[in-house]
mmCIF file of C-alpha atoms in Angstrom:
data_model
loop_
_atom_site.group_PDB
_atom_site.id
_atom_site.type_symbol
_atom_site.label_atom_id
_atom_site.label_comp_id
_atom_site.label_asym_id
_atom_site.label_seq_id
_atom_site.Cartn_x
_atom_site.Cartn_y
_atom_site.Cartn_z
ATOM 1 C CA ILE A 248 0.000 0.000 0.000
ATOM 2 C CA GLY A 249 1.294 3.417 -0.915
ATOM 3 C CA LEU A 250 0.119 6.862 0.075
ATOM 4 C CA ASN A 251 -0.845 9.839 -2.037
ATOM 5 C CA ILE A 252 -0.378 13.135 -0.230
ATOM 6 C CA ASP A 253 -2.829 15.813 -1.285
ATOM 7 C CA GLU A 254 -2.352 19.413 -0.137
ATOM 8 C CA PHE A 255 1.289 18.648 0.650
ATOM 9 C CA GLY A 256 2.828 21.097 3.097
ATOM 10 C CA ALA A 257 -0.392 21.756 5.008
ATOM 11 C CA GLY A 258 -1.118 20.318 8.430
ATOM 12 C CA ALA A 259 0.325 16.867 9.090
ATOM 13 C CA SER A 260 1.778 16.444 5.589
ATOM 14 C CA ASN A 261 5.011 18.301 6.185
ATOM 15 C CA LEU A 262 8.618 17.500 5.283
ATOM 16 C CA ALA A 263 9.367 15.838 8.617
ATOM 17 C CA CYS A 264 6.684 13.207 7.954
ATOM 18 C CA LEU A 265 7.798 12.215 4.443
ATOM 19 C CA GLY A 266 10.815 10.101 5.358
ATOM 20 C CA GLY A 267 8.914 7.428 7.247
ATOM 21 C CA MET A 268 5.867 7.026 5.014
ATOM 22 C CA PRO A 269 5.430 4.846 1.900
ATOM 23 C CA VAL A 270 4.568 7.845 -0.268
ATOM 24 C CA ARG A 271 3.943 7.200 -3.987
ATOM 25 C CA ARG A 272 2.607 10.572 -5.095
ATOM 26 C CA LEU A 273 2.656 14.209 -3.990
ATOM 27 C CA LYS A 274 0.073 16.657 -5.264
ATOM 28 C CA MET A 275 1.121 20.277 -5.516
ATOM 29 C CA HIS A 276 -0.514 23.443 -6.746
ATOM 30 C CA GLY A 277 0.823 23.955 -10.260
ATOM 31 C CA GLY A 278 -0.620 27.376 -10.935
ATOM 32 C CA HIS A 279 2.525 29.345 -10.278
ATOM 33 C CA ASN A 280 5.999 29.387 -11.744
ATOM 34 C CA GLY A 281 8.990 29.757 -9.516
ATOM 35 C CA ALA A 282 11.298 28.425 -6.881
ATOM 36 C CA LEU A 283 8.602 26.630 -4.852
ATOM 37 C CA THR A 284 7.488 24.626 -7.853
ATOM 38 C CA ARG A 285 11.055 23.569 -8.636
ATOM 39 C CA ILE A 286 11.649 22.666 -4.967
ATOM 40 C CA MET A 287 8.511 20.494 -4.842
ATOM 41 C CA LEU A 288 9.529 18.727 -8.032
ATOM 42 C CA ASP A 289 13.042 18.182 -6.661
ATOM 43 C CA ILE A 290 11.611 16.716 -3.445
ATOM 44 C CA GLY A 291 9.424 14.334 -5.416
ATOM 45 C CA HIS A 292 12.229 13.284 -7.747
ATOM 46 C CA ASN A 293 14.654 12.733 -4.850
ATOM 47 C CA LEU A 294 12.068 10.618 -3.021
ATOM 48 C CA LYS A 295 11.340 8.773 -6.262
ATOM 49 C CA VAL A 296 7.630 9.606 -6.141
ATOM 50 C CA ASN A 297 5.326 11.030 -8.776
ATOM 51 C CA VAL A 298 4.457 14.711 -8.369
ATOM 52 C CA VAL A 299 1.057 15.766 -9.686
ATOM 53 C CA ALA A 300 0.598 19.459 -10.408
ATOM 54 C CA THR A 301 -2.960 20.619 -9.817
ATOM 55 C CA CYS A 302 -4.732 23.777 -10.998
ATOM 56 C CA VAL A 303 -2.911 23.831 -14.353
ATOM 57 C CA GLU A 304 -4.915 26.259 -16.461
ATOM 58 C CA THR A 305 -2.636 27.617 -19.203
ATOM 59 C CA GLU A 306 -0.182 26.382 -21.823
ATOM 60 C CA SER A 307 2.580 28.435 -20.196
ATOM 61 C CA GLN A 308 2.009 26.649 -16.863
ATOM 62 C CA ARG A 309 2.004 23.251 -18.598
ATOM 63 C CA ALA A 310 5.195 24.079 -20.499
ATOM 64 C CA TYR A 311 6.957 25.356 -17.368
ATOM 65 C CA LEU A 312 6.023 22.254 -15.381
ATOM 66 C CA ALA A 313 7.029 19.900 -18.194
ATOM 67 C CA ALA A 314 10.358 21.702 -18.639
ATOM 68 C CA ASN A 315 11.018 21.198 -14.928
ATOM 69 C CA GLY A 316 10.277 17.475 -14.934
ATOM 70 C CA CYS A 317 6.599 17.318 -13.979
ATOM 71 C CA SER A 318 4.881 14.672 -16.087
ATOM 72 C CA SER A 319 1.519 14.481 -14.253
ATOM 73 C CA MET A 320 -0.871 17.416 -14.307
ATOM 74 C CA GLN A 321 -4.529 18.123 -13.753
ATOM 75 C CA GLY A 322 -6.654 21.199 -14.161
ATOM 76 C CA TYR A 323 -8.783 23.091 -16.642
ATOM 77 C CA TYR A 324 -5.962 23.148 -19.187
ATOM 78 C CA VAL A 325 -6.304 19.373 -19.471
ATOM 79 C CA SER A 326 -10.083 19.256 -19.059
ATOM 80 C CA GLN A 327 -12.965 20.629 -17.057
ATOM 81 C CA PRO A 328 -14.751 18.155 -14.762
ATOM 82 C CA MET A 329 -17.077 15.864 -16.687
ATOM 83 C CA ALA A 330 -19.595 13.099 -16.146
ATOM 84 C CA ARG A 331 -18.690 9.505 -16.885
ATOM 85 C CA PRO A 332 -20.228 9.345 -20.407
ATOM 86 C CA GLU A 333 -18.347 12.509 -21.401
ATOM 87 C CA LEU A 334 -15.154 11.114 -19.871
ATOM 88 C CA GLU A 335 -15.494 7.868 -21.812
ATOM 89 C CA ASN A 336 -15.879 9.808 -25.082
ATOM 90 C CA TRP A 337 -12.982 12.115 -24.177
ATOM 91 C CA LEU A 338 -10.702 9.140 -23.440
ATOM 92 C CA ALA A 339 -11.776 7.285 -26.597
ATOM 93 C CA ALA A 340 -10.864 10.323 -28.681
ATOM 94 C CA ARG A 341 -7.310 10.189 -27.338
#
């Protein structure tokens, strides 16, 4: 069993807790460019876990994250929320 940490850095999900947990994925807010984004990606890469950027809304955000090693993203740039039938059609088209 592995853990996904959502809202990393808030409350109990701080850096001190990461070392002793079987973390597989960190979710981070991807809506900004800068040092914090690079630090979060570095933490994930060094821990050998997947980092998911959330709130990705523009091509420039996607490009920045991809250029800095983030391969998993979610947000309105990828797609708005959709019901299952819409999701099935969306996936089939890809």
